[in-house]
Coordinates of C-alpha atoms in Angstrom, one line a residue:
M1290 CA -64.0 41.6 -92.6
P1291 CA -61.3 40.3 -90.2
K1292 CA -61.5 41.1 -86.4
K1293 CA -59.0 43.6 -84.8
L1294 CA -57.0 42.1 -82.2
L1295 CA -56.7 44.1 -78.9
L1296 CA -53.0 44.0 -77.6
L1297 CA -52.9 44.6 -73.7
P1298 CA -49.8 45.7 -72.3
P1299 CA -47.5 43.3 -71.0
L1300 CA -48.0 42.7 -67.5
S1301 CA -44.7 42.0 -65.3
V1302 CA -44.5 38.8 -63.5
S1303 CA -43.9 40.8 -60.5
S1304 CA -46.6 42.5 -61.2
A1305 CA -49.1 39.6 -61.7
F1306 CA -48.1 37.5 -58.8
R1307 CA -47.4 39.6 -56.1
A1308 CA -48.3 38.5 -52.6
P1309 CA -51.5 40.8 -51.4
R1310 CA -49.8 43.3 -48.1
A1311 CA -50.3 42.3 -44.6
C1312 CA -52.5 44.0 -43.0
P1313 CA -50.4 46.2 -40.9
A1314 CA -53.0 45.8 -37.7
A1315 CA -52.7 42.3 -37.5
R1316 CA -48.9 42.2 -36.9
P1317 CA -49.3 43.2 -33.1
A1318 CA -51.5 40.7 -32.7
M1319 CA -49.6 38.0 -33.9
N1320 CA -46.4 38.8 -32.1
A1321 CA -48.4 39.6 -28.5
A1322 CA -48.2 35.9 -27.1
R1323 CA -44.5 36.2 -28.1
T1324 CA -43.8 39.3 -25.7
G1325 CA -45.1 37.3 -22.6
Y1326 CA -43.7 35.6 -19.9
R1327 CA -44.9 33.0 -17.4
V1328 CA -43.3 31.3 -13.9
F1329 CA -44.1 27.6 -12.7
S1330 CA -42.9 26.4 -9.9
A1331 CA -42.3 22.1 -10.6
N1332 CA -42.3 20.7 -6.7
S1333 CA -45.1 19.2 -6.1
T1334 CA -45.0 19.8 -2.0
A1335 CA -46.2 23.0 -0.6
A1336 CA -43.6 23.4 1.5
C1337 CA -40.9 23.5 -1.5
T1338 CA -43.2 26.8 -3.7
E1339 CA -42.5 29.7 -1.3
L1340 CA -39.6 30.8 -2.5
A1341 CA -41.3 30.8 -6.1
K1342 CA -44.5 33.0 -4.3
R1343 CA -42.0 35.2 -3.3
I1344 CA -39.9 35.7 -6.2
T1345 CA -43.3 36.3 -8.1
E1346 CA -44.8 38.6 -5.6
R1347 CA -41.4 40.6 -6.4
L1348 CA -41.8 40.1 -10.0
G1349 CA -45.6 41.6 -9.9
A1350 CA -47.0 38.3 -11.8
E1351 CA -48.6 35.0 -10.6
L1352 CA -47.8 31.6 -10.6
G1353 CA -48.2 29.7 -13.9
K1354 CA -51.3 27.0 -13.4
S1355 CA -50.2 23.8 -13.8
V1356 CA -50.6 20.1 -11.2
V1357 CA -47.5 18.3 -10.4
Y1358 CA -47.8 15.2 -8.4
Q1359 CA -47.2 11.4 -7.4
E1360 CA -49.3 8.6 -8.6
T1361 CA -49.6 5.8 -6.6
N1362 CA -47.6 3.5 -8.6
G1363 CA -44.6 6.5 -7.7
E1364 CA -44.2 7.7 -11.0
T1365 CA -44.1 11.7 -11.5
R1366 CA -46.9 13.4 -13.8
V1367 CA -46.9 17.2 -14.8
E1368 CA -50.0 18.7 -16.4
I1369 CA -49.7 22.4 -18.1
K1370 CA -53.3 24.2 -17.4
E1371 CA -52.8 27.5 -19.7
S1372 CA -51.0 28.0 -23.1
V1373 CA -47.4 29.0 -22.8
R1374 CA -47.0 29.0 -27.0
G1375 CA -44.2 31.8 -28.1
Q1376 CA -43.8 32.8 -24.7
D1377 CA -40.2 32.7 -22.2
I1378 CA -40.9 29.9 -19.2
F1379 CA -38.9 30.3 -15.8
I1380 CA -39.4 27.1 -13.7
I1381 CA -38.5 27.7 -10.1
Q1382 CA -37.5 24.3 -8.6
T1383 CA -36.3 24.6 -5.2
I1384 CA -34.2 21.1 -4.1
P1385 CA -35.6 19.3 -0.9
R1386 CA -34.5 16.3 0.8
D1387 CA -36.0 14.1 -1.8
V1388 CA -33.1 14.8 -4.6
N1389 CA -34.0 12.5 -7.4
T1390 CA -37.8 13.5 -7.5
A1391 CA -37.2 17.0 -7.6
V1392 CA -35.3 16.1 -10.2
M1393 CA -37.8 14.0 -12.4
E1394 CA -40.5 16.6 -11.8
L1395 CA -38.5 19.3 -13.7
L1396 CA -37.4 17.1 -16.4
I1397 CA -40.4 16.4 -16.9
M1398 CA -42.1 19.8 -16.8
A1399 CA -39.1 21.0 -18.7
Y1400 CA -40.4 18.5 -21.5
A1401 CA -43.9 19.5 -21.4
L1402 CA -43.4 23.0 -21.8
K1403 CA -41.1 22.0 -24.8
T1404 CA -43.8 20.1 -26.2
A1405 CA -46.3 23.2 -25.3
C1406 CA -43.9 25.1 -28.0
A1407 CA -42.3 27.2 -25.2
R1408 CA -40.0 29.8 -27.0
N1409 CA -37.5 29.6 -24.3
I1410 CA -37.2 27.6 -21.0
I1411 CA -35.1 28.8 -18.2
G1412 CA -34.7 26.7 -15.0
V1413 CA -34.3 28.4 -11.6
I1414 CA -32.2 26.2 -9.7
P1415 CA -31.6 28.1 -6.8
Y1416 CA -29.2 25.0 -4.9
F1417 CA -28.3 22.8 -7.8
P1418 CA -27.8 19.2 -7.2
Y1419 CA -25.1 16.5 -7.5
S1420 CA -22.5 19.3 -7.5
K1421 CA -20.4 17.6 -5.4
Q1422 CA -20.0 14.6 -8.1
S1423 CA -18.5 16.9 -10.3
K1424 CA -15.3 14.9 -10.2
M1425 CA -14.3 11.6 -10.9
R1426 CA -13.9 9.4 -7.9
K1427 CA -11.9 6.0 -8.5
R1428 CA -14.5 4.3 -11.0
G1429 CA -17.1 6.3 -10.4
S1430 CA -19.0 8.7 -12.7
I1431 CA -19.2 12.8 -12.9
V1432 CA -22.7 12.8 -12.6
C1433 CA -23.5 16.3 -12.6
K1434 CA -22.3 15.7 -16.1
L1435 CA -24.8 13.6 -16.6
L1436 CA -27.3 15.8 -15.0
A1437 CA -26.6 19.0 -17.5
S1438 CA -27.2 16.5 -20.2
M1439 CA -30.2 15.6 -19.3
L1440 CA -31.7 19.0 -18.2
A1441 CA -30.3 19.8 -22.2
K1442 CA -32.3 17.3 -23.9
A1443 CA -35.4 17.8 -21.8
G1444 CA -35.3 21.3 -23.3
L1445 CA -33.9 23.6 -21.1
T1446 CA -32.3 27.0 -22.6
H1447 CA -30.8 28.5 -20.1
I1448 CA -30.3 27.8 -16.3
I1449 CA -30.0 30.3 -13.3
T1450 CA -28.0 29.0 -10.2
M1451 CA -26.3 30.0 -6.9
D1452 CA -23.2 29.6 -5.8
L1453 CA -22.1 26.1 -7.6
H1454 CA -19.7 24.2 -5.6
Q1455 CA -17.4 24.2 -8.3
K1456 CA -17.3 26.9 -10.5
E1457 CA -16.0 24.9 -13.7
I1458 CA -19.6 23.2 -13.8
Q1459 CA -20.7 26.0 -15.8
G1460 CA -18.5 23.8 -18.6
F1461 CA -20.8 20.7 -18.4
F1462 CA -23.3 22.7 -19.6
S1463 CA -24.1 23.1 -23.4
F1464 CA -26.6 26.6 -23.1
P1465 CA -25.7 29.9 -20.9
V1466 CA -25.6 29.4 -17.3
D1467 CA -26.3 32.6 -14.8
N1468 CA -24.3 31.7 -11.2
L1469 CA -25.5 34.1 -9.4
R1470 CA -23.9 34.8 -5.9
A1471 CA -25.2 35.1 -2.2
S1472 CA -21.9 37.0 -0.6
P1473 CA -23.5 40.6 -0.6
F1474 CA -27.1 39.4 1.5
L1475 CA -24.5 37.4 3.8
L1476 CA -22.6 40.6 4.2
Q1477 CA -25.2 42.6 4.9
Y1478 CA -26.4 40.3 7.2
I1479 CA -22.8 40.6 9.1
Q1480 CA -23.0 44.7 8.9
E1481 CA -26.7 44.9 10.4
E1482 CA -26.7 41.6 12.6
I1483 CA -23.7 40.8 14.3
P1484 CA -23.3 43.4 17.1
N1485 CA -19.4 44.9 17.2
Y1486 CA -18.6 42.8 14.3
R1487 CA -15.8 44.8 13.7
N1488 CA -14.0 42.6 16.4
A1489 CA -14.8 39.6 14.2
V1490 CA -12.5 37.2 12.4
I1491 CA -13.5 35.2 9.1
V1492 CA -12.1 31.6 9.6
A1493 CA -12.0 29.4 6.9
K1494 CA -13.1 25.8 8.5
S1495 CA -10.2 24.0 5.8
P1496 CA -7.4 25.5 3.7
D1497 CA -9.9 24.8 0.6
A1498 CA -12.5 27.3 1.9
A1499 CA -9.7 29.7 2.0
K1500 CA -10.4 31.5 -1.1
R1501 CA -14.0 32.7 -0.2
A1502 CA -12.9 33.6 3.6
Q1503 CA -10.4 35.5 2.2
S1504 CA -12.7 37.6 -0.4
Y1505 CA -15.2 37.8 3.2
A1506 CA -12.0 39.3 4.7
E1507 CA -10.9 41.9 2.4
R1508 CA -14.5 43.1 1.6
L1509 CA -15.3 43.5 5.7
R1510 CA -11.8 44.8 6.5
L1511 CA -11.7 41.9 8.9
G1512 CA -8.9 39.1 9.8
L1513 CA -8.4 36.1 8.2
A1514 CA -7.9 32.8 10.2
V1515 CA -7.7 28.7 8.6
I1516 CA -7.8 25.7 10.2
H1517 CA -5.5 23.3 9.1
G1518 CA -4.7 19.9 10.7
E1519 CA -5.9 16.2 10.7
A1520 CA -9.0 16.7 11.6
Q1521 CA -9.5 17.9 7.8
C1522 CA -10.6 15.3 5.5
A1523 CA -10.5 17.8 1.9
E1524 CA -11.4 16.6 -1.3
M1525 CA -8.3 16.8 -2.9
D1526 CA -7.2 13.7 -0.4
M1527 CA -9.7 11.4 -2.1
D1528 CA -8.6 8.5 -4.5
D1529 CA -9.6 9.1 -7.8
G1530 CA -9.3 7.2 -11.5
R1531 CA -5.7 7.3 -12.1
H1532 CA -4.9 5.1 -9.2
S1533 CA -6.5 2.3 -11.2
P1534 CA -6.2 -0.7 -11.7
P1535 CA -5.2 -1.9 -8.5
M1536 CA -1.7 -3.2 -7.6
V1537 CA -1.5 -6.8 -7.9
K1538 CA 1.1 -8.6 -6.3
N1539 CA 4.0 -10.1 -8.2
A1540 CA 3.0 -7.8 -11.1
T1541 CA 5.3 -8.0 -13.5
V1542 CA 6.8 -4.6 -14.1
H1543 CA 8.7 -3.4 -18.2
P1544 CA 12.4 -3.8 -17.6
G1545 CA 13.6 -0.4 -17.5
L1546 CA 10.4 1.2 -16.3
E1547 CA 10.9 2.7 -12.6
L1548 CA 8.5 5.1 -11.6
P1549 CA 9.1 7.4 -8.6
L1550 CA 7.2 6.4 -5.4
M1551 CA 5.0 9.4 -4.3
M1552 CA 5.0 9.6 -0.5
A1553 CA 1.6 8.9 1.1
K1554 CA 0.1 12.3 2.9
E1555 CA 0.9 12.9 6.7
K1556 CA -1.6 15.7 7.8
P1557 CA 0.3 17.7 10.6
P1558 CA -1.5 18.4 14.2
I1559 CA -5.0 20.5 14.1
T1560 CA -3.6 24.4 14.0
V1561 CA -5.4 27.6 13.7
V1562 CA -3.2 30.4 11.2
G1563 CA -4.5 33.5 12.4
D1564 CA -5.2 35.0 15.8
V1565 CA -8.9 34.7 17.1
G1566 CA -8.6 35.0 21.1
G1567 CA -11.0 37.3 22.0
R1568 CA -13.2 37.8 18.8
I1569 CA -16.3 36.6 17.0
A1570 CA -15.2 33.7 14.5
I1571 CA -17.8 33.5 11.6
I1572 CA -16.8 30.5 9.6
V1573 CA -18.0 31.0 6.0
D1574 CA -18.8 28.3 3.4
D1575 CA -20.6 27.2 0.5
I1576 CA -22.6 24.6 1.8
I1577 CA -23.4 23.4 5.0
D1578 CA -25.1 19.7 5.4
D1579 CA -23.2 17.4 7.2
V1580 CA -22.6 19.8 10.2
E1581 CA -20.1 17.5 12.2
S1582 CA -17.1 19.6 9.9
F1583 CA -18.4 23.1 11.4
V1584 CA -19.3 22.0 15.0
A1585 CA -15.5 20.6 15.3
A1586 CA -14.3 23.9 14.3
A1587 CA -16.6 25.7 16.9
E1588 CA -15.2 23.9 19.6
I1589 CA -11.2 24.5 18.2
L1590 CA -12.3 28.4 18.0
K1591 CA -13.7 28.2 21.1
E1592 CA -10.6 26.5 22.7
R1593 CA -8.5 29.4 21.1
G1594 CA -10.2 32.2 22.6
A1595 CA -13.1 32.9 20.2
Y1596 CA -16.1 34.5 22.6
K1597 CA -18.6 33.9 19.4
I1598 CA -19.1 31.8 16.9
Y1599 CA -21.0 32.5 13.5
V1600 CA -21.8 30.3 10.6
M1601 CA -22.5 31.6 7.1
A1602 CA -23.3 29.5 4.2
T1603 CA -25.6 29.5 0.9
H1604 CA -26.9 26.4 0.9
G1605 CA -28.6 25.3 4.2
I1606 CA -29.1 21.6 3.4
L1607 CA -28.6 20.2 7.0
S1608 CA -29.4 16.9 6.3
A1609 CA -30.1 13.8 9.5
E1610 CA -29.5 14.7 12.8
A1611 CA -27.8 18.7 11.6
P1612 CA -30.3 21.1 13.7
R1613 CA -29.9 18.8 17.0
L1614 CA -25.7 19.0 16.7
I1615 CA -26.1 22.5 16.0
E1616 CA -28.1 23.3 19.2
E1617 CA -25.7 21.4 21.6
S1618 CA -22.4 22.7 19.7
S1619 CA -20.3 25.6 20.8
I1620 CA -22.1 27.4 17.7
D1621 CA -24.2 30.4 18.3
E1622 CA -25.8 31.2 15.1
V1623 CA -26.0 29.5 11.5
V1624 CA -27.3 31.7 8.7
V1625 CA -28.5 30.1 5.6
T1626 CA -30.2 31.3 2.6
N1627 CA -33.8 29.9 1.3
T1628 CA -32.1 28.6 -1.7
V1629 CA -32.9 25.3 0.0
P1630 CA -36.2 24.6 2.3
H1631 CA -35.4 24.4 6.0
E1632 CA -38.2 25.2 7.9
V1633 CA -38.4 21.8 9.7
Q1634 CA -35.1 22.4 11.1
K1635 CA -35.8 25.6 12.3
L1636 CA -38.4 24.8 14.8
Q1637 CA -36.0 22.0 15.6
C1638 CA -33.3 24.1 15.9
P1639 CA -33.5 28.3 16.8
K1640 CA -30.1 29.1 16.2
I1641 CA -30.5 28.6 12.3
K1642 CA -31.4 32.1 10.9
T1643 CA -32.6 32.6 7.1
V1644 CA -31.6 35.4 4.8
D1645 CA -33.8 36.0 1.5
I1646 CA -32.2 35.6 -2.1
S1647 CA -35.4 35.8 -4.2
L1648 CA -34.8 39.8 -5.2
I1649 CA -31.7 39.1 -7.4
L1650 CA -33.5 36.0 -8.7
S1651 CA -36.3 37.9 -9.5
E1652 CA -34.2 40.8 -11.0
A1653 CA -32.4 37.9 -13.0
I1654 CA -35.7 36.7 -14.3
R1655 CA -36.4 40.2 -15.3
R1656 CA -33.4 41.3 -17.2
I1657 CA -33.4 38.3 -19.2
H1658 CA -36.9 37.7 -20.4
N1659 CA -36.6 41.9 -21.1
G1660 CA -32.8 41.1 -22.9
E1661 CA -30.8 43.2 -20.7
S1662 CA -27.2 43.0 -19.2
M1663 CA -26.8 40.6 -16.1
A1664 CA -23.7 42.6 -15.2
Y1665 CA -25.1 45.0 -12.8
L1666 CA -25.7 41.8 -10.8
F1667 CA -21.8 40.7 -10.9
R1668 CA -20.9 44.1 -9.8
N1669 CA -17.6 43.9 -7.4
I1670 CA -17.9 39.9 -8.2
T1671 CA -14.6 38.2 -8.0
V1672 CA -14.0 34.5 -9.3
D1673 CA -13.4 33.5 -5.2
D1674 CA -16.8 35.0 -4.3

C-alpha cells in the first residue's frame, strides 16, 4: 500500500529567515558609552593645566587620565590611560612660551584619541597660535592655514577658541570653529573695578584697532580716541608677495605697457584724534605681546593730559622684557584674561591683573556636548567685538 505524503503549509521566506529580535534591555547598555564626554589637558607643564582645572571644576567633571611628557631626545609622547571609545572628547590646550611643543602635544593627543575610537574630538584652544601669520608676507607662507590643515589631519572635528587675531582665520578650517569673545568679561571689569569709569575714554593705539575700540565705547557709552601717526607700524604697510619679483636694473619692459606709479606712503606726525585731557584712558586690543607700542601710546596719552592709563587685552602673552617695561612705564594697570598662562609675569609686575574666562569655555563645552545652540554665548556680539 503506497504511503501518503504529508503536505505542510508553505513557509514564507520572511518568516523563515527573520532575524531574532534584539533584547530591549541591551540597547541602553550599548549606547551608554556614547552619551559620555571626557575633558583632557594636552599640556606637559603644570602651570598650563590651571585653566583646564578651572573648567572641569565648573563642569563638575574630572580631567581625563593621560600622560604627556618629553623624552630625553626632545620627542613628545602621549599616553591615554582610560577608554574613550564612542565618547565626545574635549582637549584643552593653553599655549605657553614654547609654542611649537604645545602644538605637537595637541596634534599627538588628538591622533591618539582618534586611534582610540573617540566619537568626536573637540579642541579647546583659547589662544590660537600662529594667528598673526594669517597673511602672505613677501615669499613667506600662511602658517595659520598650515596649522589648520594639520589639526584636521590629526583628527580634530571642532575647535573652540577666543578672539582670533583675524576672524577670517575661521575659513582656513574644514570643520566648525566657535570663536568666542572675551569682551563681556573685560567690559564687566571696567564697570566694576575701575573707579569713576564714566570719566574714561576708550583708546585705539592704531587705526587698525579702531573698530574694536569703537565697539567698547558704544557699549560703555564713552568717548573714543585714536592714536595715529608715524610712530605706528601697521600690518598693512608691510610688503607682501605682490611686490615680487624684485625690480631689476635695466629690465626690459613691454612696449606700450606703462603702469601708473604708486606713491610711497608717508605717515603724518603722531596725533591723538579725540580728547583725553583730564580723563582715564583705556587702551583696548586683542593681543599684548611686545609692549613697546603700548608703552609709547601711554607716554603720548600722558602728554595729552590723561591722568590714568589702563591696557585691556584678551591674550596676555607678555614676552621677553614685557613685565619690566610695563612696571617702568606710565601704564597704571594691564588687564588680560587667562587664555595664556602668565603667573610668572604677574610676580615680576604687580600691575598685571587677570580676568577668568573659564565660565564661558565650560558653558561652550556643555552646550556642544548636549547639542544645544551656541547663540546664547554670542548674544549682543557684533563682528567688531
